[in-house]
XYZ file of C-alpha atoms in Angstrom:
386
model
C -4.466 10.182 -23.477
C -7.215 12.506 -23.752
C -10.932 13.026 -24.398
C -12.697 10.061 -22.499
C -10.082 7.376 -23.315
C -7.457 7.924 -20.962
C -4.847 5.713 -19.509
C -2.732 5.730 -16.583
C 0.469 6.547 -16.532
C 2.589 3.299 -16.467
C 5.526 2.371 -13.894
C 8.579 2.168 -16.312
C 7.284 4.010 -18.514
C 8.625 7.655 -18.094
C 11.149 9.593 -20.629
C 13.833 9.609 -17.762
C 13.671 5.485 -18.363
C 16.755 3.722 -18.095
C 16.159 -0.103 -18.923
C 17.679 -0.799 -22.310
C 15.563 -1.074 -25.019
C 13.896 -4.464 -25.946
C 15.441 -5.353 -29.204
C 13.041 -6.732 -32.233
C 13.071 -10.548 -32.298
C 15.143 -12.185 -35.137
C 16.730 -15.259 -35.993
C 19.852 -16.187 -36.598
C 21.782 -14.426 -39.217
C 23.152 -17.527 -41.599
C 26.695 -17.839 -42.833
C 27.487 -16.111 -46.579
C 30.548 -16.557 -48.708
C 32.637 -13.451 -49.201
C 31.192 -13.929 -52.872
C 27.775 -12.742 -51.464
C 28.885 -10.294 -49.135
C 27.621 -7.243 -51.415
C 24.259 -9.047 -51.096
C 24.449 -8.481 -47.294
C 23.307 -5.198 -48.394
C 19.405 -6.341 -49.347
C 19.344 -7.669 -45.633
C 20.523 -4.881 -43.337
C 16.628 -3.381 -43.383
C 15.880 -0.184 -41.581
C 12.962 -2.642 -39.947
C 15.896 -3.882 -37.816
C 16.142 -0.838 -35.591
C 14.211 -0.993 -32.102
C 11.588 1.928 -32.535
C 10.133 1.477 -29.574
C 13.748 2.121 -28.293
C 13.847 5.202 -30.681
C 10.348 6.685 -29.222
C 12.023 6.179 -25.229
C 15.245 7.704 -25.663
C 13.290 10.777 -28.243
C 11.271 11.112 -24.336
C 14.549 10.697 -22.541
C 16.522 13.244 -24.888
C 13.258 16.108 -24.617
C 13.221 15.834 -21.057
C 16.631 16.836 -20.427
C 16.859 19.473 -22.858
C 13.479 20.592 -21.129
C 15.327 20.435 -17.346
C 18.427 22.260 -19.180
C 15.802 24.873 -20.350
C 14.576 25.906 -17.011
C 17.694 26.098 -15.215
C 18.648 28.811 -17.987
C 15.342 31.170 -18.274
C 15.673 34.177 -17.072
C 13.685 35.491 -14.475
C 10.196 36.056 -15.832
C 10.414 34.160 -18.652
C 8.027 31.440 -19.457
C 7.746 29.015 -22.165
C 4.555 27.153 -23.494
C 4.464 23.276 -24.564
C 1.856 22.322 -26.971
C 0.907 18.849 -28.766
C 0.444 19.987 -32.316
C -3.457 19.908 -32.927
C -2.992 19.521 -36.808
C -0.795 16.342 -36.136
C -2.748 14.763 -33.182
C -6.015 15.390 -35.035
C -7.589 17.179 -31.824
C -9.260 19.852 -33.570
C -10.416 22.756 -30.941
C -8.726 20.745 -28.473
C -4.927 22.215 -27.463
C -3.535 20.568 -24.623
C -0.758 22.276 -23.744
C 1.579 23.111 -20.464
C 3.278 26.028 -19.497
C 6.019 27.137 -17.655
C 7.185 30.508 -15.963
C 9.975 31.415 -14.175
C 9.981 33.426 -10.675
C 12.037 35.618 -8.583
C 14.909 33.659 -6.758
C 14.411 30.851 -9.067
C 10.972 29.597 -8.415
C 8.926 28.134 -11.173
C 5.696 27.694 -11.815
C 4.061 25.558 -14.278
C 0.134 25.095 -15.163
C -1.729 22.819 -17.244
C -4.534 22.647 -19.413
C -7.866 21.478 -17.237
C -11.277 20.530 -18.864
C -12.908 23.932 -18.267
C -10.963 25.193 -21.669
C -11.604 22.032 -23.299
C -14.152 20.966 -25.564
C -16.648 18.512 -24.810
C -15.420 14.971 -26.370
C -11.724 16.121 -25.395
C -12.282 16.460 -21.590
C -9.889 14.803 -19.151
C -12.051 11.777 -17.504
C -11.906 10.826 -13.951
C -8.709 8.464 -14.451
C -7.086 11.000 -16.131
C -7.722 13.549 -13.123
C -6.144 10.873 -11.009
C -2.989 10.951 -12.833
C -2.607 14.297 -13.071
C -3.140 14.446 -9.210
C -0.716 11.312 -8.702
C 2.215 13.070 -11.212
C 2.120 16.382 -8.346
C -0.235 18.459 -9.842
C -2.732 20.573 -8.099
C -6.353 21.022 -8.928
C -7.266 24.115 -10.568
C -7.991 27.061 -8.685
C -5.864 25.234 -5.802
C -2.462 26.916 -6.591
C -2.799 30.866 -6.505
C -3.009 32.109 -10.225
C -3.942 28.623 -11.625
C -7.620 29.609 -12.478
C -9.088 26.778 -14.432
C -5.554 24.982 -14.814
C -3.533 22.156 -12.977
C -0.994 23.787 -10.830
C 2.586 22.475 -9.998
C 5.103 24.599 -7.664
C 9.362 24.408 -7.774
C 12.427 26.004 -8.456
C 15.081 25.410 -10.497
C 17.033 22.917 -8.568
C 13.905 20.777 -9.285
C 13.891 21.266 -12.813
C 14.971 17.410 -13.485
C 12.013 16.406 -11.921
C 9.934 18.775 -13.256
C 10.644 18.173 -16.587
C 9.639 14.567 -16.061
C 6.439 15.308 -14.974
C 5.207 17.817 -17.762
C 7.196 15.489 -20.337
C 5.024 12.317 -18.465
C 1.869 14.547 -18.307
C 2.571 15.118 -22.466
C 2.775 11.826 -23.194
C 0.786 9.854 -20.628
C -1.835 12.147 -20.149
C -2.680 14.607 -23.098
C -1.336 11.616 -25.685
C 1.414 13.148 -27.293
C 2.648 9.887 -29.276
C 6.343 11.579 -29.054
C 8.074 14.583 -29.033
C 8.106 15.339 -32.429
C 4.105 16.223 -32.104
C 5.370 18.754 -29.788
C 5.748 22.708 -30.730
C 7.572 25.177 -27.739
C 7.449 28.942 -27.726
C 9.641 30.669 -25.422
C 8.877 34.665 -23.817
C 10.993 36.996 -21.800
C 9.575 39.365 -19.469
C 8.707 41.539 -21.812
C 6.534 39.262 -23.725
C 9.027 39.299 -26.972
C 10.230 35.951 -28.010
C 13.098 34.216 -26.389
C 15.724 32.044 -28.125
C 15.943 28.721 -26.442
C 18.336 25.544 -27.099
C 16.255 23.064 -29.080
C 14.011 20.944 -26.718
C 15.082 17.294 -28.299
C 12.752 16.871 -31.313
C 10.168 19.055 -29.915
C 9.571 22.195 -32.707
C 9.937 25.535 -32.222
C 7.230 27.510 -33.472
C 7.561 29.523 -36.314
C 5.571 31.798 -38.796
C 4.253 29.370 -41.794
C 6.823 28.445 -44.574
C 4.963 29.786 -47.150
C 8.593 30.295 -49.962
C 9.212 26.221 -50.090
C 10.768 26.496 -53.614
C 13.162 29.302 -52.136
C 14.073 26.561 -49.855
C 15.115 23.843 -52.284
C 16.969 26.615 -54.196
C 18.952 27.264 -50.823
C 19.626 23.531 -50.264
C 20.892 23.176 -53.554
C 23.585 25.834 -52.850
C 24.656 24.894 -49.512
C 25.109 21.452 -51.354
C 26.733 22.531 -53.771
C 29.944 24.700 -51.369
C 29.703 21.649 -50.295
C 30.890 19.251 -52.877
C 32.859 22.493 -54.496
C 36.528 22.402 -54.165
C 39.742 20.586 -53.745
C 39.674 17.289 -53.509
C 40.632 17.298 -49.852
C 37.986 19.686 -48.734
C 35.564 17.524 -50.542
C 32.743 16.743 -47.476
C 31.914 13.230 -47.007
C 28.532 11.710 -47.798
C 26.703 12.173 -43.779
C 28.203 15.777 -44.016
C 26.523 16.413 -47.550
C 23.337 14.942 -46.330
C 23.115 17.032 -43.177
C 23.791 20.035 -44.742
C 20.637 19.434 -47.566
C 18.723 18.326 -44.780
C 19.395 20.944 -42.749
C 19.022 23.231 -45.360
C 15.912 21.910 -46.383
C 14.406 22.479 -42.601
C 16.358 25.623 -42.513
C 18.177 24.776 -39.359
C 21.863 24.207 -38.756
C 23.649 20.500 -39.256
C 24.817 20.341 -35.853
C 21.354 21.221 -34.790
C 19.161 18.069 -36.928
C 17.799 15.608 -34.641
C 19.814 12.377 -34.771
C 19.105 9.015 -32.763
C 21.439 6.749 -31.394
C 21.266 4.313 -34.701
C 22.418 7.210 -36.774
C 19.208 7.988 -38.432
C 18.195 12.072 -39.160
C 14.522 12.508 -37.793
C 12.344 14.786 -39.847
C 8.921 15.308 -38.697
C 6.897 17.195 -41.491
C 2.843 17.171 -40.668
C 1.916 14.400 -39.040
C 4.865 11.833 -40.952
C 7.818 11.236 -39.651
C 11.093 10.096 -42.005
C 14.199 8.911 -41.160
C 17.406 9.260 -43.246
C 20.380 6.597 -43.055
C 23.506 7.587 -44.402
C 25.585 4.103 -45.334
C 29.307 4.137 -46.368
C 29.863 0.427 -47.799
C 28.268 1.146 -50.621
C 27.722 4.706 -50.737
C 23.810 4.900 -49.941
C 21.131 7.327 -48.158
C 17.728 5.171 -47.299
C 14.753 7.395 -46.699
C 12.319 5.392 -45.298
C 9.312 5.554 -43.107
C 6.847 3.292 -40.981
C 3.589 3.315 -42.777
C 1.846 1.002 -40.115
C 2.158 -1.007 -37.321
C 0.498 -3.416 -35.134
C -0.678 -5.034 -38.751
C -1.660 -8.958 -39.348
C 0.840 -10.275 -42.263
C -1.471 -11.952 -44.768
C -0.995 -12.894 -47.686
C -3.238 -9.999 -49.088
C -1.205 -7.700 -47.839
C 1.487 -8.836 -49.217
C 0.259 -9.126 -52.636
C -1.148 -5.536 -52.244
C 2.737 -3.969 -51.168
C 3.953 -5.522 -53.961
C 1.244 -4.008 -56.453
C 1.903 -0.885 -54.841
C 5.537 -1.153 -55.322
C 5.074 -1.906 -58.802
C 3.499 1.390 -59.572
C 6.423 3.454 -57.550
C 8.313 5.411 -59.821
C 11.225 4.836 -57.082
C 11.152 3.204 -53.608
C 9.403 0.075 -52.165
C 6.724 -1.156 -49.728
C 7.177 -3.712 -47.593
C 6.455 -5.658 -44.225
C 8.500 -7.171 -41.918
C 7.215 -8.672 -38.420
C 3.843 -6.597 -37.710
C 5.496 -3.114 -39.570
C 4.507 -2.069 -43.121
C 7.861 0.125 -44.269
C 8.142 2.406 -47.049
C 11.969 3.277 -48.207
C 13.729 4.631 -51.126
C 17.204 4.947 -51.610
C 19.543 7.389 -53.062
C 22.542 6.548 -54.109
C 25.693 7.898 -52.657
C 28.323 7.672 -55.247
C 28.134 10.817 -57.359
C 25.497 12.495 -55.143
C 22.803 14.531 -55.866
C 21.140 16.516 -53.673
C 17.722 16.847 -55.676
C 17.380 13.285 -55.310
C 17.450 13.176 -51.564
C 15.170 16.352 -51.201
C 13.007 14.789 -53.762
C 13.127 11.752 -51.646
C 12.334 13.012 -48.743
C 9.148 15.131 -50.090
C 7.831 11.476 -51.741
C 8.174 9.876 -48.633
C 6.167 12.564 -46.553
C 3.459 12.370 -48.881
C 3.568 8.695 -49.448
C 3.094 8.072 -45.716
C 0.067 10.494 -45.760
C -1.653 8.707 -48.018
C -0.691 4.778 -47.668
C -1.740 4.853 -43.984
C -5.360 5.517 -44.929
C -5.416 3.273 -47.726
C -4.259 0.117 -46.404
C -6.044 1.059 -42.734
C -9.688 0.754 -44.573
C -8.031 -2.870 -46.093
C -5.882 -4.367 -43.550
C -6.069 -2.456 -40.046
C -3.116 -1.933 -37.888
C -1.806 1.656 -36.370
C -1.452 4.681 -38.107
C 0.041 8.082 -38.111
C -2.299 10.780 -36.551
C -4.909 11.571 -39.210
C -7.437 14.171 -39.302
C -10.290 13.210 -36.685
C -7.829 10.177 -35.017
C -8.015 10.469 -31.096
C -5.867 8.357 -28.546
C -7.362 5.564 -27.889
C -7.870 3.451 -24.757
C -4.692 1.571 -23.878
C -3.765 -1.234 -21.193
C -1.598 0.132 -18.795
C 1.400 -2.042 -19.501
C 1.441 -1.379 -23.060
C 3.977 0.573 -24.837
C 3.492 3.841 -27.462
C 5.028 2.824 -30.656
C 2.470 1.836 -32.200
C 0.105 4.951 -31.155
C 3.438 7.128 -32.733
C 3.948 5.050 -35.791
């Protein structure tokens, strides 16, 4: 939460959470004849998965890569946590925490206070409070602080630690999830440090400004990978990971994937998912468009017009979630499709969220000029993050 909408950090809430995830409603699957089982297919909807479970355990999974992160820096090495101002729509405003490791393993960790922050993005009161009530210190309370919150440890606290910078993220500044996160890592000499990848947090890196280059790399690694005897053949989630990874020029073992399987790419402020299936062969990209949305019959007759005019892929709504998905098809695979899939998807959720915002309401991505808005204090993040 930032600005002068804050909300308080809520009991239960934190990334180290460990209740299991409230599953989605839904009736009663009803009996089919094996006749019908390929139609079985058409009902196994990415809409099925628990996102809010998806956004916890993305909080759970940051936070201990974060704790694994401290206990590893070298001595006077620090690393800086930032939400992503051109995802969050902030603007000026960069709330960010960072961290720096001391002789004999103490750490010290300061956060962003309202004297650096623009007016219309200042913490309020409440938000003080929590900061206060998560450990930190007042600025100019903890020596070196200046105008920043202060927190003192050491590395045998770095569990706890990284729960309160990950809760001060999230609960505080409004990061939605960790994907609206970016990291940069020093050594004592100031020159960038290597670090293990912080969950779906994002290392920062110079702009990407070769894309094409990219695609043409993508579409070599995919093709070593299809190249060959028959028994070295890789299967379909191996050829998928390695465009993907290609694509995001990472490493397959490195991609972000939840516990339903699913490949996270954040690109801007959009995040897709990829599903690999193996009965039939298929790769779903899809996306959350919005949620939190009334189902009306308008809306409905608008998806499908909008579907209509897709070249590929569909728009639909299920429960209070508009989805966008399109498939690619797994037998004879072709790894321009999925890249091409995955770049009409971004875009698509760019633009759809607007659009049916202005018609219908609901939750969107961050846009341009979005700020967090006021929340009860029970209430959960998904929709805020999708």
């Amino acid at each position: 939460m930032t600005a002068e909408n804050t909300t308080a950090p809520g009991a239960g809430r934190g990334p180290v959470e460990s209740s299991e995830p409230k599953q989605a409603e839904s009736s009663q699957p009803k009996q089919v004849e094996p006749s019908e089982a390929h139609e079985l297919i058409l009902l196994d909807e990415p809409s099925n998965a628990d996102l809010r479970g998806k956004v916890i355990e993305a909080w759970q999974e940051f936070a201990r890569a974060l704790a694994g992160c401290l206990r590893t820096l070298p001595t006077g090495a620090n690393i800086e946590l930032t939400l992503d101002p051109t995802a969050s729509g902030t603007g000026d405003a960069v709330y960010s925490v960072s961290v720096e490791v001391g002789a004999d393993g103490q750490i010290g960790a300061r956060a962003v206070g309202n004297a650096v922050l623009p007016a219309g993005f200042r913490l309020d009161r409440a938000a003080v409070a929590d900061m206060v009530a998560l450990g930190w210190s007042p600025p100019g309370v903890i020596a070196g602080s200046g105008e920043h919150f202060g927190l003192r440890g050491s590395t045998g606290d770095a569990g706890k630690l990284a729960t309160t910078i990950s809760r001060t993220l999230r609960d505080v500044y409004g990061a939605p999830h960790p994907a609206f996160l970016v990291y940069l890592a020093h050594d004592a000499r100031d020159e960038t440090l290597p670090v293990a990848p912080l969950g779906t947090a994002r290392a920062e890196v110079a702009p990407d400004e070769n894309f094409e280059a990219d695609l043409d790399e993508a579409l070599a690694a995919a093709a070593l990978a299809t190249d060959g005897d028959d028994d070295e053949v890789l299967s379909l989630d191996e050829r998928v990971r390695t465009v993907v990874s290609a694509m995001l020029k990472s490493e397959p073992e490195r991609l972000q994937v939840d516990s339903d399987g699913d490949i996270n790419i954040r690109a801007g402020s959009a995040m897709v998912f990829v599903r690999v299936r193996d009965n039939p062969p298929l790769v779903d990209v899809f996306s959350p468009v919005l949620t939190e949305i009334e189902p009306t019959e308008q809306l409905y007759v608008k998806l499908s017009e909008l579907t209509n005019r897709m070249p590929i892929g569909r728009l639909y709504c299920t429960q209070d979630t508009v989805w966008a998905s399109i498939p690619v098809f797994g037998r004879n695979f072709q790894a321009t499709h999925l890249m091409l899939a995955v770049q009409v998807m971004t875009g698509l959720a760019d633009e759809l969220d607007d659009r049916l915002l202005g018609e219908f309401g609901g939750k969107r991505f961050f846009g341009e000029g979005d700020k967090p808005a006021h929340r009860d204090p029970g209430e959960h993040r998904t929709g805020m993050y999708l």
